[in-house]
Amino acid sequence: AARMLVDWFRTLCQNPPRQRRIALKYLAAWDALQGDAEQLDIWLYTQSHHNHHHQKKKQHCGALCAKREEEEEDEEDRASDPAYNAFALSSWAYHMKLLLMSGALTAGIRLSVYQAYEFPLIFCYAAQIFEAHALHLQRMLHMSKRKEEDGGHDPKSDLRAMAVQWTVRRVGGAERVAQLERWEALAVAQKELATALWLVSHACERLGSGEFRAPWARRNTQLALKVCVAQETEEAQRVRFALRFRAFSRLNSPTPLTFDAWDDTRRQLDVYSIADLFVHAARILTDAKNAMDRSKPCFQGNSNDEEAMLFRGALYYVVLANSVALAKLLKNGDIVNSPCFAVTGAEAVAFRSALVNDALGIKVRAKKGKKSKPKCDLVSRAREWQDDVSRLVSSGTLNIAWTTAADRHPDWPVFTFQ
C-alpha cells in the first residue's frame, strides 16, 4: 500500500492526460489491495475479540464461561459482517479506489475524451459511483462514532474506520468525524450534480441539436444514413458501452453499471417530456445548493483540510452556474412552450428514426428513378418537430453549449442555453 501511494503521488506530478491513464491502470491494483485488506481486517477483528474474551474468562467461571464461549462463536460469525466489523484497512482502500474512479471519469470531460452525445451515459455512471462513495462514507462515519457512543473500552471500536485526507495522514477523535462529514457532504453534492447534468444532457441529446448529435447523424449522404442506422442498433450500443467502461467492469466493487440497467433507466426517462427533464434537473440543483449551504459550517475554521474547502468552493460554483442557466431557460416561454419541448424522449427517438429511414428511402428511390411515396403521419410529425428545433436554434433562441471552468472546477461542465 505504501508503494502504491508513493507511485500515485508521483503520478500527480504528471500532466492531466497521463494522470487519468495511470489512474485507470491503478484501479485493478487498488481492487486487489482492498480484497487483501478485507482478509486482514477479519483476522484482526477475530484476534482482538479473542484476546478480550480470554481476559474476561480469567475473571469468571462456571455458567459464565459457557456463555462466553457462545459469544465467541457469535463474534467469529460477526467478523465478516460490516455491521460489526469496521473493516478499517479495506475501508480506506475502497475510499481511495472510489476517488480514483470518480477522478478518472470526470477528468475525461475536461480532456474532451467524451463527445457530447455520450454525456448522459457518463453522468449516469458518475452518479452511481458518487452514490456508492456517499454510502461508504456514511458507514465510515457511523463506525467512527461507535467508540464515543459505547463508552469505555470496547473491542468493537478498536478497529474503527479511518479517514483519509489528500495528505493521507491519520487523524483521531473529533477531527476524524469532522473530516468524514466533509467528505460525505462533497460526495452527496457531486451525486446530485451528476444526476442533474444527466437529465440535462439526456434532454439535449433527445433534442439532437448541435454537438449533442452523434457524429454519424450529422450528415445526410446515403453512406452516412446507412452508418447511422447501423450505429443505432443495440449490438453497436453494447460494444460502445463495453469499450468505454472496460476498466470499471473488471472491478469487484462497487457493482458495475451494466448496459441493461443503463438501457432501463434511459427508457424510464424517455417517458417524460423534454421540458419536464429540465424542470426536474433545476429542482435537483436547487436542493444540492441548499444542502451545500447547510453543510458550509463544517468546512469553515479548519486549516487542516484546506483542499476540501477549495474543492467545495469550486463545486459550489458549478452547481450555482448550472442552476442559474436552467432558471433562465425555464423563464423563456418561447422555448419551454414550444412544441419540440412537449415531446417525450421516446417520441423524439421515433421521430429521428423515421426521418433517417425516410431520407434513406428517398435517396434509394431517386437513384433508381422511382417516384417518391406520400409521407406517412409519423414522418410528417417528425419533420414538424425537426423544423421547430431548427427554428429555435437558427434564430439564436436556443443555443445549447457547455464549457469547463478552468479557474473553478475544470472537471465539471457548465451549460448555457441562450
XYZ file of C-alpha atoms in Angstrom:
418
model
C 0.000 0.000 0.000
C 2.844 2.397 0.817
C 4.457 1.828 -2.566
C 1.132 2.380 -4.343
C 0.654 5.690 -2.552
C 4.171 6.841 -3.412
C 3.613 5.906 -7.062
C 0.310 7.763 -7.108
C 1.868 10.900 -5.604
C 4.490 10.761 -8.331
C 1.708 10.443 -10.881
C 0.156 13.688 -9.635
C 3.266 15.466 -10.894
C 2.442 14.389 -14.469
C 0.150 16.129 -16.946
C -3.637 15.547 -16.625
C -3.988 13.065 -19.539
C -1.264 10.850 -18.111
C -2.783 11.085 -14.638
C -6.082 9.777 -15.995
C -4.466 6.900 -17.884
C -2.409 5.821 -14.876
C -5.448 6.087 -12.585
C -7.365 3.680 -14.824
C -4.438 1.264 -14.734
C -4.131 1.507 -10.939
C -7.762 0.559 -10.340
C -7.077 -3.166 -10.614
C -4.219 -2.904 -8.097
C -6.365 -0.990 -5.599
C -9.150 -3.527 -6.062
C -6.746 -6.364 -5.249
C -5.395 -4.424 -2.260
C -8.934 -3.982 -0.950
C -9.513 -7.750 -1.131
C -6.298 -8.490 0.786
C -7.140 -5.812 3.350
C -10.566 -7.359 3.968
C -8.959 -10.672 4.930
C -6.571 -8.837 7.235
C -9.459 -6.902 8.811
C -11.303 -10.147 9.547
C -8.186 -11.644 11.145
C -7.549 -8.550 13.262
C -11.169 -8.444 14.404
C -11.068 -12.119 15.405
C -7.778 -11.759 17.258
C -8.807 -8.635 19.147
C -12.040 -10.226 20.324
C -10.284 -13.469 21.213
C -7.805 -11.645 23.457
C -10.611 -9.598 25.000
C -12.681 -12.677 25.902
C -9.570 -14.517 27.141
C -9.033 -11.816 29.725
C -12.682 -11.954 30.747
C -12.501 -15.733 31.241
C -9.901 -15.301 33.952
C -12.391 -13.239 35.931
C -15.412 -15.535 35.510
C -16.093 -19.247 35.838
C -18.962 -21.764 35.863
C -22.021 -20.841 33.797
C -20.447 -17.572 32.698
C -17.674 -19.490 30.921
C -20.206 -21.340 28.751
C -21.882 -18.054 27.933
C -18.549 -16.555 26.940
C -17.891 -19.491 24.591
C -21.199 -18.890 22.861
C -20.355 -15.217 22.495
C -17.005 -16.142 20.938
C -18.760 -18.256 18.312
C -21.063 -15.347 17.534
C -18.107 -12.999 17.217
C -16.471 -15.308 14.688
C -19.576 -15.011 12.524
C -19.639 -11.259 13.014
C -16.039 -10.890 11.867
C -17.194 -10.817 8.223
C -20.303 -8.708 8.928
C -19.857 -4.992 8.087
C -22.429 -4.136 10.786
C -19.942 -5.243 13.463
C -16.505 -5.175 11.847
C -15.337 -1.707 10.841
C -13.041 -3.091 8.106
C -10.710 -0.177 8.805
C -7.965 -1.070 6.331
C -10.191 -2.196 3.470
C -12.491 0.802 4.001
C -9.537 3.082 3.438
C -8.537 1.154 0.273
C -12.120 1.288 -1.019
C -12.241 5.024 -0.329
C -9.087 5.597 -2.356
C -10.355 3.391 -5.193
C -13.601 5.363 -5.413
C -11.616 8.602 -5.546
C -9.604 7.246 -8.471
C -12.747 6.054 -10.267
C -14.601 9.344 -9.938
C -11.497 11.366 -10.763
C -10.752 9.368 -13.917
C -14.375 9.554 -15.055
C -14.828 13.304 -14.587
C -11.344 14.164 -15.893
C -12.427 12.822 -19.262
C -14.815 15.780 -19.581
C -12.040 18.341 -19.209
C -9.756 16.392 -21.555
C -12.512 16.075 -24.218
C -12.326 12.284 -24.104
C -16.091 12.043 -24.426
C -18.288 13.510 -27.083
C -21.374 15.440 -26.077
C -23.791 12.688 -27.078
C -22.042 10.398 -24.534
C -22.717 12.754 -21.616
C -25.943 11.032 -20.478
C -24.081 7.750 -20.064
C -21.070 9.362 -18.367
C -23.135 11.320 -15.850
C -25.340 8.314 -15.114
C -22.273 6.229 -14.263
C -20.789 9.107 -12.261
C -23.990 9.415 -10.213
C -23.773 5.717 -9.355
C -20.128 5.988 -8.264
C -20.761 9.044 -6.093
C -23.794 7.367 -4.532
C -21.670 4.347 -3.610
C -18.999 6.679 -2.221
C -21.530 8.605 -0.132
C -22.945 5.385 1.354
C -19.432 4.165 2.131
C -18.538 7.424 3.868
C -21.764 7.247 5.885
C -20.740 3.809 7.111
C -17.228 5.020 7.956
C -18.755 7.915 9.870
C -21.056 5.579 11.786
C -18.206 3.251 12.749
C -16.029 6.202 13.801
C -18.722 7.401 16.205
C -19.224 3.960 17.756
C -16.463 4.345 20.328
C -17.965 7.536 21.737
C -21.441 6.011 21.831
C -20.303 2.768 23.504
C -18.064 4.498 26.015
C -15.054 2.987 27.684
C -13.058 0.129 26.180
C -14.920 -1.924 23.631
C -13.162 -4.245 21.173
C -15.748 -3.315 18.538
C -14.326 0.199 18.433
C -10.659 -0.809 18.381
C -10.657 -1.131 14.578
C -12.718 1.921 13.759
C -12.758 3.280 10.205
C -10.032 5.708 9.260
C -10.494 8.978 7.416
C -8.016 9.967 4.770
C -7.155 13.417 3.520
C -5.243 14.199 0.335
C -2.245 14.414 2.661
C -3.046 10.799 3.714
C -2.390 11.384 7.377
C -4.188 9.683 10.235
C -6.470 11.781 12.387
C -8.313 10.973 15.562
C -11.265 11.912 17.713
C -13.460 14.792 16.680
C -11.203 15.703 13.746
C -11.817 12.289 12.167
C -15.582 12.678 12.427
C -15.487 16.228 11.052
C -13.355 15.152 8.120
C -15.695 12.304 7.232
C -18.650 14.675 7.413
C -16.938 16.978 4.923
C -16.156 14.147 2.529
C -19.711 12.849 2.806
C -21.132 16.293 2.016
C -18.894 16.558 -1.051
C -19.849 13.085 -2.288
C -23.576 13.795 -1.888
C -23.244 17.150 -3.675
C -21.397 15.533 -6.580
C -24.019 12.794 -6.806
C -26.791 15.385 -7.052
C -24.820 17.408 -9.608
C -24.159 14.324 -11.734
C -27.847 13.357 -11.592
C -28.975 16.834 -12.670
C -26.467 17.003 -15.526
C -27.543 13.518 -16.549
C -31.116 14.747 -17.014
C -29.951 17.901 -18.813
C -27.661 16.057 -21.214
C -30.321 13.397 -21.843
C -32.816 16.091 -22.805
C -30.249 17.819 -25.042
C -29.367 14.530 -26.724
C -33.016 13.804 -27.396
C -33.364 17.239 -28.995
C -30.434 16.272 -31.205
C -29.108 19.774 -31.799
C -25.504 20.796 -32.276
C -22.766 18.746 -30.628
C -25.305 16.522 -28.901
C -25.961 14.759 -32.182
C -23.836 11.682 -32.781
C -21.140 12.111 -35.467
C -22.819 9.606 -37.787
C -26.103 11.577 -37.620
C -24.709 14.949 -38.743
C -24.550 14.215 -42.469
C -27.265 13.454 -44.953
C -25.442 11.395 -47.569
C -26.566 7.879 -48.384
C -23.463 6.338 -46.793
C -23.870 8.430 -43.635
C -27.516 7.397 -43.330
C -26.596 3.720 -43.614
C -23.922 4.186 -40.953
C -26.462 5.960 -38.737
C -28.862 3.011 -38.992
C -26.060 0.547 -38.166
C -24.751 2.565 -35.198
C -28.168 2.861 -33.569
C -28.622 -0.908 -33.202
C -28.490 -2.483 -29.751
C -25.375 -4.513 -30.619
C -23.434 -1.386 -31.592
C -24.508 0.399 -28.420
C -23.424 -2.555 -26.290
C -19.982 -2.558 -27.890
C -19.513 1.169 -27.285
C -20.649 0.756 -23.672
C -18.246 -2.139 -23.030
C -15.282 -0.300 -24.549
C -15.966 2.903 -22.633
C -16.151 1.229 -19.203
C -13.930 -1.811 -19.609
C -11.667 -0.634 -16.753
C -14.616 -0.422 -14.322
C -16.325 -3.672 -15.340
C -13.363 -5.748 -14.099
C -13.597 -4.470 -10.514
C -15.218 -6.439 -7.693
C -16.750 -3.319 -6.148
C -18.730 -1.181 -6.497
C -21.301 -3.072 -8.542
C -20.648 -2.017 -12.152
C -23.372 -0.429 -14.209
C -24.493 -2.875 -16.897
C -25.830 -1.951 -20.304
C -29.221 -3.471 -19.498
C -29.519 -1.374 -16.329
C -28.489 1.728 -18.246
C -30.978 0.979 -21.007
C -33.785 0.517 -18.459
C -33.091 3.877 -16.799
C -32.906 5.536 -20.193
C -36.297 4.129 -21.158
C -37.750 5.368 -17.874
C -36.521 8.889 -18.610
C -37.989 8.730 -22.118
C -41.475 8.634 -20.603
C -41.139 12.289 -19.562
C -41.200 15.279 -21.851
C -38.044 17.243 -22.545
C -39.400 20.229 -20.604
C -40.081 18.015 -17.562
C -36.475 16.789 -17.590
C -35.159 20.361 -17.459
C -37.584 21.258 -14.651
C -36.597 18.239 -12.568
C -32.895 18.932 -13.120
C -33.383 22.513 -11.906
C -35.037 21.228 -8.715
C -32.191 18.809 -8.041
C -29.605 21.572 -8.444
C -31.570 23.836 -6.113
C -31.693 21.098 -3.468
C -27.969 20.451 -3.921
C -27.184 24.144 -3.458
C -29.297 24.321 -0.296
C -27.619 21.196 1.085
C -24.173 22.686 0.439
C -25.242 25.875 2.213
C -26.304 23.857 5.251
C -23.012 21.936 5.323
C -20.874 25.070 4.967
C -20.119 25.404 8.729
C -18.256 22.075 8.807
C -15.817 23.431 6.183
C -15.113 26.721 7.924
C -12.484 27.279 10.575
C -10.445 24.196 9.725
C -6.943 24.913 8.469
C -6.013 21.206 8.385
C -8.270 20.455 5.416
C -7.719 23.389 3.101
C -8.008 21.217 -0.012
C -11.546 20.171 0.943
C -12.557 23.818 1.382
C -11.167 24.741 -2.038
C -12.857 21.738 -3.607
C -16.153 22.683 -2.000
C -15.917 26.255 -3.302
C -15.222 25.087 -6.870
C -18.049 22.571 -6.745
C -20.443 25.186 -5.369
C -19.636 27.452 -8.334
C -20.525 24.702 -10.844
C -23.800 23.891 -9.051
C -24.764 27.564 -8.880
C -23.813 28.316 -12.500
C -25.827 25.396 -13.875
C -28.765 26.271 -11.632
C -28.808 29.860 -12.912
C -28.562 28.683 -16.541
C -31.544 26.357 -16.108
C -33.547 29.067 -14.362
C -33.010 31.406 -17.315
C -34.021 28.667 -19.731
C -37.239 27.855 -17.892
C -38.216 31.539 -17.753
C -38.130 31.786 -21.549
C -41.662 30.985 -22.639
C -40.739 30.784 -26.340
C -38.547 27.776 -25.584
C -40.441 25.972 -22.832
C -43.817 26.321 -24.559
C -42.535 25.288 -27.982
C -43.887 22.008 -29.428
C -40.452 20.372 -29.510
C -40.158 20.658 -25.696
C -43.526 18.968 -25.174
C -42.332 15.832 -26.978
C -41.264 12.886 -24.822
C -37.906 11.199 -25.237
C -39.493 8.102 -26.736
C -41.279 10.201 -29.349
C -38.057 12.040 -30.178
C -36.276 8.727 -30.778
C -39.116 7.545 -33.001
C -39.046 10.828 -34.944
C -35.317 10.634 -35.590
C -35.549 7.024 -36.708
C -38.444 7.845 -39.052
C -36.547 10.779 -40.563
C -33.441 8.667 -41.192
C -35.402 5.839 -42.781
C -37.419 8.272 -44.895
C -34.311 10.126 -46.097
C -32.570 6.852 -46.906
C -35.638 5.619 -48.803
C -35.865 8.851 -50.815
C -32.222 8.595 -51.896
C -32.613 4.950 -52.869
C -35.740 5.679 -54.918
C -34.106 8.705 -56.552
C -31.123 6.580 -57.543
C -33.433 4.018 -59.162
C -35.540 6.701 -60.866
C -38.744 5.881 -58.956
C -41.320 8.370 -57.723
C -41.449 9.319 -54.066
C -44.171 7.830 -51.925
C -46.522 10.084 -49.953
C -45.380 10.950 -46.435
C -46.899 8.989 -43.553
C -48.255 10.633 -40.402
C -45.170 9.782 -38.313
C -42.795 11.300 -40.858
C -44.931 14.432 -41.084
C -44.901 14.876 -37.319
C -41.176 14.190 -37.245
C -40.488 16.890 -39.810
C -42.606 19.380 -37.923
C -40.638 18.567 -34.761
C -37.324 18.923 -36.601
C -38.405 22.225 -38.130
C -39.352 23.562 -34.695
C -35.955 22.605 -33.244
C -34.168 24.135 -36.234
C -36.195 27.336 -35.844
C -35.153 27.757 -32.209
C -31.511 27.036 -32.976
C -31.209 29.151 -36.128
C -32.872 32.164 -34.505
C -30.468 32.007 -31.569
C -33.294 31.473 -29.075
C -31.921 28.053 -28.108
C -28.143 27.764 -28.198
C -27.006 24.778 -26.164
C -23.324 24.839 -25.214
C -21.109 23.711 -22.368
C -17.727 24.782 -21.065
C -15.362 23.730 -18.298
C -14.270 26.499 -15.960
C -10.511 26.070 -15.713
C -10.222 28.633 -12.922
C -13.011 26.994 -10.905
C -13.664 23.268 -11.261
C -12.238 22.015 -14.554
C -13.763 18.539 -14.384
C -17.452 19.584 -14.319
C -19.159 21.361 -17.243
C -21.289 24.474 -17.044
C -24.191 24.519 -19.509
C -25.610 27.542 -21.308
C -28.826 27.523 -23.337
C -29.247 31.060 -24.712
